[in-house]
Amino acid sequence: MSEKIYLYPIWLRSWHWLNALAFLTLIVTGLDLQYADPNVQFIPFNIAVTWHNVAGITMILLFIMFLVGNISTGNSKFYRIKRKKFPKKMMKQFRYYVYGVFKKEKTPYPVTKKRKFNPLQLLSYVAVMYVLMPLVIITGVALLYPEMIVENVFGWSGIHLTALLHIIVGFALSLFMVIHIYFCTFGHTVTSNFKGMIDGYHHVHIVEDDDENE
């Protein structure tokens, strides 16, 4: 037996799609700036710089929107990690991803009204939204205003270290996006999770919450 539960309010869906658009723009322009041959550029350099900066500033505003929305609507409760048995729960979910899903086993931590994320999703989303996103924003702003950057850090150029950190975090976020899209196909149907970010509803099998699943 299954039902649809309303998990994604309009503000969250709007943030999600706008953030995805801004991030894709950052990836395309960032790769062009990093690797394109100066003589044969996919995007003209000055245009790539402009759009990279515009997308970056847009992402900062969207991040603020995410934080305010999370706090004001109570959505932040889904991002709280309960340490009790958490490593064990992560391993259980990991086993499901690498083995159980291909054997058509039921997910050990299905979505409910009280739990939006399974343990691995929770850890990754907390890391992305509260660690990696602030890092890529801070380093991006610093590169936009290089006079803010310390000139020397233990003999290393401050601006080079900032740029390196910005690139590493950017690649980590890009990898997360690819994995995120792949795991979205693990829903009730291949497309159901994507539809959820359009109409706000998540299609789930009815389950009862218990201590193991909380």
PDB file of C-alpha atoms in Angstrom:
ATOM      1  CA  MET A   1       0.000   0.000   0.000  1.00  0.00           C
ATOM      2  CA  SER A   2       1.292   3.468  -0.820  1.00  0.00           C
ATOM      3  CA  GLU A   3       0.429   7.122  -0.492  1.00  0.00           C
ATOM      4  CA  LYS A   4       1.709  10.534  -1.434  1.00  0.00           C
ATOM      5  CA  ILE A   5       2.978  12.852   1.271  1.00  0.00           C
ATOM      6  CA  TYR A   6       3.598  16.565   0.771  1.00  0.00           C
ATOM      7  CA  LEU A   7       7.265  17.071   1.644  1.00  0.00           C
ATOM      8  CA  TYR A   8       8.526  19.822  -0.641  1.00  0.00           C
ATOM      9  CA  PRO A   9       6.824  23.243  -0.184  1.00  0.00           C
ATOM     10  CA  ILE A  10       6.924  25.778  -3.000  1.00  0.00           C
ATOM     11  CA  TRP A  11       9.776  27.795  -1.472  1.00  0.00           C
ATOM     12  CA  LEU A  12      11.971  24.685  -1.268  1.00  0.00           C
ATOM     13  CA  ARG A  13      11.187  23.589  -4.811  1.00  0.00           C
ATOM     14  CA  SER A  14      11.864  27.108  -6.126  1.00  0.00           C
ATOM     15  CA  TRP A  15      15.164  27.225  -4.259  1.00  0.00           C
ATOM     16  CA  HIS A  16      16.105  23.743  -5.522  1.00  0.00           C
ATOM     17  CA  TRP A  17      15.609  24.488  -9.239  1.00  0.00           C
ATOM     18  CA  LEU A  18      17.103  27.980  -9.126  1.00  0.00           C
ATOM     19  CA  ASN A  19      20.089  26.670  -7.183  1.00  0.00           C
ATOM     20  CA  ALA A  20      20.550  23.858  -9.715  1.00  0.00           C
ATOM     21  CA  LEU A  21      20.473  26.373 -12.590  1.00  0.00           C
ATOM     22  CA  ALA A  22      22.986  28.648 -10.857  1.00  0.00           C
ATOM     23  CA  PHE A  23      25.272  25.735 -10.044  1.00  0.00           C
ATOM     24  CA  LEU A  24      25.180  24.353 -13.612  1.00  0.00           C
ATOM     25  CA  THR A  25      26.116  27.833 -14.851  1.00  0.00           C
ATOM     26  CA  LEU A  26      29.020  27.885 -12.393  1.00  0.00           C
ATOM     27  CA  ILE A  27      30.203  24.452 -13.562  1.00  0.00           C
ATOM     28  CA  VAL A  28      30.116  25.335 -17.278  1.00  0.00           C
ATOM     29  CA  THR A  29      31.750  28.744 -16.884  1.00  0.00           C
ATOM     30  CA  GLY A  30      34.197  27.471 -14.250  1.00  0.00           C
ATOM     31  CA  LEU A  31      35.410  24.625 -16.484  1.00  0.00           C
ATOM     32  CA  ASP A  32      35.724  27.038 -19.380  1.00  0.00           C
ATOM     33  CA  LEU A  33      37.842  29.420 -17.312  1.00  0.00           C
ATOM     34  CA  GLN A  34      39.971  26.603 -15.913  1.00  0.00           C
ATOM     35  CA  TYR A  35      40.664  24.445 -18.954  1.00  0.00           C
ATOM     36  CA  ALA A  36      39.721  26.178 -22.203  1.00  0.00           C
ATOM     37  CA  ASP A  37      42.449  26.968 -24.706  1.00  0.00           C
ATOM     38  CA  PRO A  38      42.781  30.779 -24.774  1.00  0.00           C
ATOM     39  CA  ASN A  39      42.791  30.596 -28.570  1.00  0.00           C
ATOM     40  CA  VAL A  40      39.792  28.243 -28.852  1.00  0.00           C
ATOM     41  CA  GLN A  41      37.309  29.006 -26.083  1.00  0.00           C
ATOM     42  CA  PHE A  42      33.848  27.492 -25.819  1.00  0.00           C
ATOM     43  CA  ILE A  43      32.700  30.717 -24.135  1.00  0.00           C
ATOM     44  CA  PRO A  44      34.529  34.048 -24.612  1.00  0.00           C
ATOM     45  CA  PHE A  45      36.628  34.755 -21.517  1.00  0.00           C
ATOM     46  CA  ASN A  46      34.949  38.019 -20.500  1.00  0.00           C
ATOM     47  CA  ILE A  47      31.467  36.473 -20.881  1.00  0.00           C
ATOM     48  CA  ALA A  48      32.496  33.402 -18.852  1.00  0.00           C
ATOM     49  CA  VAL A  49      33.839  35.630 -16.062  1.00  0.00           C
ATOM     50  CA  THR A  50      30.699  37.760 -15.998  1.00  0.00           C
ATOM     51  CA  TRP A  51      28.299  34.818 -15.910  1.00  0.00           C
ATOM     52  CA  HIS A  52      30.411  32.975 -13.348  1.00  0.00           C
ATOM     53  CA  ASN A  53      30.260  35.989 -11.053  1.00  0.00           C
ATOM     54  CA  VAL A  54      26.523  36.542 -11.623  1.00  0.00           C
ATOM     55  CA  ALA A  55      25.782  32.865 -10.926  1.00  0.00           C
ATOM     56  CA  GLY A  56      27.994  32.975  -7.829  1.00  0.00           C
ATOM     57  CA  ILE A  57      26.220  36.013  -6.389  1.00  0.00           C
ATOM     58  CA  THR A  58      22.866  34.389  -7.217  1.00  0.00           C
ATOM     59  CA  MET A  59      23.947  31.263  -5.349  1.00  0.00           C
ATOM     60  CA  ILE A  60      24.847  33.348  -2.282  1.00  0.00           C
ATOM     61  CA  LEU A  61      21.364  34.882  -2.255  1.00  0.00           C
ATOM     62  CA  LEU A  62      19.802  31.441  -2.724  1.00  0.00           C
ATOM     63  CA  PHE A  63      21.897  30.052   0.145  1.00  0.00           C
ATOM     64  CA  ILE A  64      20.556  32.801   2.391  1.00  0.00           C
ATOM     65  CA  MET A  65      17.052  31.898   1.170  1.00  0.00           C
ATOM     66  CA  PHE A  66      17.725  28.255   2.101  1.00  0.00           C
ATOM     67  CA  LEU A  67      18.924  29.130   5.604  1.00  0.00           C
ATOM     68  CA  VAL A  68      16.022  31.509   6.298  1.00  0.00           C
ATOM     69  CA  GLY A  69      13.489  29.042   4.880  1.00  0.00           C
ATOM     70  CA  ASN A  70      14.935  26.168   6.868  1.00  0.00           C
ATOM     71  CA  ILE A  71      14.731  28.071  10.133  1.00  0.00           C
ATOM     72  CA  SER A  72      11.389  29.815   9.601  1.00  0.00           C
ATOM     73  CA  THR A  73       9.455  26.781   8.315  1.00  0.00           C
ATOM     74  CA  GLY A  74      10.904  24.113  10.580  1.00  0.00           C
ATOM     75  CA  ASN A  75      12.510  22.278   7.646  1.00  0.00           C
ATOM     76  CA  SER A  76      15.768  22.345   9.608  1.00  0.00           C
ATOM     77  CA  LYS A  77      14.503  19.417  11.713  1.00  0.00           C
ATOM     78  CA  PHE A  78      15.271  17.100   8.789  1.00  0.00           C
ATOM     79  CA  TYR A  79      18.961  18.076   8.981  1.00  0.00           C
ATOM     80  CA  ARG A  80      19.526  17.037  12.597  1.00  0.00           C
ATOM     81  CA  ILE A  81      21.820  14.052  13.073  1.00  0.00           C
ATOM     82  CA  LYS A  82      20.971  11.834  16.027  1.00  0.00           C
ATOM     83  CA  ARG A  83      24.254  10.250  17.061  1.00  0.00           C
ATOM     84  CA  LYS A  84      22.666   7.164  18.615  1.00  0.00           C
ATOM     85  CA  LYS A  85      23.449   4.182  16.342  1.00  0.00           C
ATOM     86  CA  PHE A  86      24.149   6.569  13.461  1.00  0.00           C
ATOM     87  CA  PRO A  87      27.305   4.766  12.180  1.00  0.00           C
ATOM     88  CA  LYS A  88      25.405   1.461  12.231  1.00  0.00           C
ATOM     89  CA  LYS A  89      22.518   3.034  10.317  1.00  0.00           C
ATOM     90  CA  MET A  90      24.909   4.455   7.723  1.00  0.00           C
ATOM     91  CA  MET A  91      26.435   1.029   7.120  1.00  0.00           C
ATOM     92  CA  LYS A  92      22.974  -0.487   6.788  1.00  0.00           C
ATOM     93  CA  GLN A  93      22.050   2.108   4.173  1.00  0.00           C
ATOM     94  CA  PHE A  94      25.403   1.679   2.417  1.00  0.00           C
ATOM     95  CA  ARG A  95      24.787  -2.061   2.110  1.00  0.00           C
ATOM     96  CA  TYR A  96      21.399  -1.331   0.585  1.00  0.00           C
ATOM     97  CA  TYR A  97      22.906   1.015  -2.015  1.00  0.00           C
ATOM     98  CA  VAL A  98      25.665  -1.381  -3.104  1.00  0.00           C
ATOM     99  CA  TYR A  99      23.712  -4.648  -2.832  1.00  0.00           C
ATOM    100  CA  GLY A 100      20.111  -4.518  -1.623  1.00  0.00           C
ATOM    101  CA  VAL A 101      18.762  -2.144  -4.261  1.00  0.00           C
ATOM    102  CA  PHE A 102      19.897  -4.503  -7.021  1.00  0.00           C
ATOM    103  CA  LYS A 103      18.187  -7.416  -5.262  1.00  0.00           C
ATOM    104  CA  LYS A 104      14.901  -5.486  -5.060  1.00  0.00           C
ATOM    105  CA  GLU A 105      15.095  -5.329  -1.258  1.00  0.00           C
ATOM    106  CA  LYS A 106      13.032  -2.721   0.576  1.00  0.00           C
ATOM    107  CA  THR A 107      14.913   0.397   1.592  1.00  0.00           C
ATOM    108  CA  PRO A 108      15.843   0.201   5.295  1.00  0.00           C
ATOM    109  CA  TYR A 109      14.935   3.861   5.891  1.00  0.00           C
ATOM    110  CA  PRO A 110      11.964   4.843   3.720  1.00  0.00           C
ATOM    111  CA  VAL A 111      10.762   8.423   3.561  1.00  0.00           C
ATOM    112  CA  THR A 112       8.073   9.324   6.093  1.00  0.00           C
ATOM    113  CA  LYS A 113       6.467  12.542   7.312  1.00  0.00           C
ATOM    114  CA  LYS A 114       9.047  12.646  10.117  1.00  0.00           C
ATOM    115  CA  ARG A 115      12.112  11.569   8.129  1.00  0.00           C
ATOM    116  CA  LYS A 116      12.950  12.998   4.721  1.00  0.00           C
ATOM    117  CA  PHE A 117      16.484  11.594   4.418  1.00  0.00           C
ATOM    118  CA  ASN A 118      18.097   8.223   5.009  1.00  0.00           C
ATOM    119  CA  PRO A 119      21.329   8.253   7.110  1.00  0.00           C
ATOM    120  CA  LEU A 120      23.735   8.601   4.171  1.00  0.00           C
ATOM    121  CA  GLN A 121      21.620  11.303   2.577  1.00  0.00           C
ATOM    122  CA  LEU A 122      21.440  13.150   5.878  1.00  0.00           C
ATOM    123  CA  LEU A 123      25.213  13.099   6.363  1.00  0.00           C
ATOM    124  CA  SER A 124      25.918  14.157   2.781  1.00  0.00           C
ATOM    125  CA  TYR A 125      23.304  16.939   2.748  1.00  0.00           C
ATOM    126  CA  VAL A 126      24.542  18.344   6.056  1.00  0.00           C
ATOM    127  CA  ALA A 127      28.130  18.267   4.731  1.00  0.00           C
ATOM    128  CA  VAL A 128      27.128  19.899   1.451  1.00  0.00           C
ATOM    129  CA  MET A 129      24.824  22.609   2.795  1.00  0.00           C
ATOM    130  CA  TYR A 130      26.648  23.493   6.013  1.00  0.00           C
ATOM    131  CA  VAL A 131      30.308  22.849   5.128  1.00  0.00           C
ATOM    132  CA  LEU A 132      31.002  22.769   1.381  1.00  0.00           C
ATOM    133  CA  MET A 133      28.555  25.492   0.344  1.00  0.00           C
ATOM    134  CA  PRO A 134      29.908  28.033   2.863  1.00  0.00           C
ATOM    135  CA  LEU A 135      33.464  27.136   1.781  1.00  0.00           C
ATOM    136  CA  VAL A 136      32.812  27.608  -1.942  1.00  0.00           C
ATOM    137  CA  ILE A 137      30.967  30.867  -1.229  1.00  0.00           C
ATOM    138  CA  ILE A 138      33.677  32.282   1.056  1.00  0.00           C
ATOM    139  CA  THR A 139      36.503  31.362  -1.333  1.00  0.00           C
ATOM    140  CA  GLY A 140      34.498  32.657  -4.300  1.00  0.00           C
ATOM    141  CA  VAL A 141      33.893  36.024  -2.644  1.00  0.00           C
ATOM    142  CA  ALA A 142      37.573  36.183  -1.689  1.00  0.00           C
ATOM    143  CA  LEU A 143      38.612  35.586  -5.308  1.00  0.00           C
ATOM    144  CA  LEU A 144      36.149  38.252  -6.430  1.00  0.00           C
ATOM    145  CA  TYR A 145      37.793  40.670  -3.978  1.00  0.00           C
ATOM    146  CA  PRO A 146      41.430  39.410  -3.814  1.00  0.00           C
ATOM    147  CA  GLU A 147      42.486  42.318  -1.591  1.00  0.00           C
ATOM    148  CA  MET A 148      40.721  40.413   1.216  1.00  0.00           C
ATOM    149  CA  ILE A 149      43.092  37.447   0.900  1.00  0.00           C
ATOM    150  CA  VAL A 150      46.192  37.095   3.074  1.00  0.00           C
ATOM    151  CA  GLU A 151      49.237  37.421   0.811  1.00  0.00           C
ATOM    152  CA  ASN A 152      51.280  34.651   2.373  1.00  0.00           C
ATOM    153  CA  VAL A 153      50.330  31.469   4.233  1.00  0.00           C
ATOM    154  CA  PHE A 154      53.385  29.567   5.499  1.00  0.00           C
ATOM    155  CA  GLY A 155      55.312  30.599   2.397  1.00  0.00           C
ATOM    156  CA  TRP A 156      52.484  29.804  -0.014  1.00  0.00           C
ATOM    157  CA  SER A 157      50.595  32.382  -2.053  1.00  0.00           C
ATOM    158  CA  GLY A 158      47.315  33.101  -0.298  1.00  0.00           C
ATOM    159  CA  ILE A 159      45.455  33.700  -3.544  1.00  0.00           C
ATOM    160  CA  HIS A 160      46.723  30.415  -5.025  1.00  0.00           C
ATOM    161  CA  LEU A 161      45.633  28.475  -1.950  1.00  0.00           C
ATOM    162  CA  THR A 162      42.237  30.170  -2.030  1.00  0.00           C
ATOM    163  CA  ALA A 163      41.819  29.363  -5.723  1.00  0.00           C
ATOM    164  CA  LEU A 164      42.895  25.753  -5.136  1.00  0.00           C
ATOM    165  CA  LEU A 165      40.409  25.310  -2.285  1.00  0.00           C
ATOM    166  CA  HIS A 166      37.668  26.896  -4.399  1.00  0.00           C
ATOM    167  CA  ILE A 167      38.357  24.470  -7.268  1.00  0.00           C
ATOM    168  CA  ILE A 168      38.548  21.397  -4.996  1.00  0.00           C
ATOM    169  CA  VAL A 169      35.274  22.244  -3.254  1.00  0.00           C
ATOM    170  CA  GLY A 170      33.684  23.017  -6.633  1.00  0.00           C
ATOM    171  CA  PHE A 171      34.647  19.588  -7.948  1.00  0.00           C
ATOM    172  CA  ALA A 172      33.356  17.938  -4.756  1.00  0.00           C
ATOM    173  CA  LEU A 173      30.000  19.693  -5.167  1.00  0.00           C
ATOM    174  CA  SER A 174      29.898  18.726  -8.851  1.00  0.00           C
ATOM    175  CA  LEU A 175      30.501  15.079  -7.916  1.00  0.00           C
ATOM    176  CA  PHE A 176      27.756  15.305  -5.318  1.00  0.00           C
ATOM    177  CA  MET A 177      25.342  16.629  -7.947  1.00  0.00           C
ATOM    178  CA  VAL A 178      26.042  13.681 -10.264  1.00  0.00           C
ATOM    179  CA  ILE A 179      25.570  11.168  -7.426  1.00  0.00           C
ATOM    180  CA  HIS A 180      22.464  13.035  -6.246  1.00  0.00           C
ATOM    181  CA  ILE A 181      20.842  12.786  -9.694  1.00  0.00           C
ATOM    182  CA  TYR A 182      21.720   9.079  -9.915  1.00  0.00           C
ATOM    183  CA  PHE A 183      20.204   8.239  -6.525  1.00  0.00           C
ATOM    184  CA  CYS A 184      17.076  10.207  -7.411  1.00  0.00           C
ATOM    185  CA  THR A 185      16.299   7.398  -9.860  1.00  0.00           C
ATOM    186  CA  PHE A 186      15.909   5.020  -6.884  1.00  0.00           C
ATOM    187  CA  GLY A 187      12.394   6.244  -6.129  1.00  0.00           C
ATOM    188  CA  HIS A 188       8.998   4.533  -6.444  1.00  0.00           C
ATOM    189  CA  THR A 189       9.624   4.829 -10.194  1.00  0.00           C
ATOM    190  CA  VAL A 190      12.680   6.167 -12.047  1.00  0.00           C
ATOM    191  CA  THR A 191      11.045   9.580 -12.439  1.00  0.00           C
ATOM    192  CA  SER A 192       8.928   9.846  -9.269  1.00  0.00           C
ATOM    193  CA  ASN A 193      11.566  11.691  -7.217  1.00  0.00           C
ATOM    194  CA  PHE A 194      12.018  14.233  -9.997  1.00  0.00           C
ATOM    195  CA  LYS A 195       8.244  14.760 -10.165  1.00  0.00           C
ATOM    196  CA  GLY A 196       8.290  15.368  -6.417  1.00  0.00           C
ATOM    197  CA  MET A 197      10.363  18.481  -6.997  1.00  0.00           C
ATOM    198  CA  ILE A 198       7.664  19.719  -9.377  1.00  0.00           C
ATOM    199  CA  ASP A 199       4.435  19.035  -7.490  1.00  0.00           C
ATOM    200  CA  GLY A 200       5.851  18.745  -3.941  1.00  0.00           C
ATOM    201  CA  TYR A 201       4.647  15.197  -3.284  1.00  0.00           C
ATOM    202  CA  HIS A 202       6.746  12.152  -2.493  1.00  0.00           C
ATOM    203  CA  HIS A 203       5.301   8.737  -3.372  1.00  0.00           C
ATOM    204  CA  VAL A 204       5.984   6.313  -0.506  1.00  0.00           C
ATOM    205  CA  HIS A 205       4.980   2.942   0.841  1.00  0.00           C
ATOM    206  CA  ILE A 206       3.120   3.349   4.136  1.00  0.00           C
ATOM    207  CA  VAL A 207       5.362   2.390   7.051  1.00  0.00           C
ATOM    208  CA  GLU A 208       5.241   2.844  10.793  1.00  0.00           C
ATOM    209  CA  ASP A 209       8.049   4.788  12.401  1.00  0.00           C
ATOM    210  CA  ASP A 210       9.996   2.872  15.053  1.00  0.00           C
ATOM    211  CA  ASP A 211      13.165   3.411  17.040  1.00  0.00           C
ATOM    212  CA  GLU A 212      15.326   1.776  14.385  1.00  0.00           C
ATOM    213  CA  ASN A 213      13.964   3.958  11.628  1.00  0.00           C
ATOM    214  CA  GLU A 214      13.917   7.276  13.460  1.00  0.00           C
TER     215      GLU A 214
END
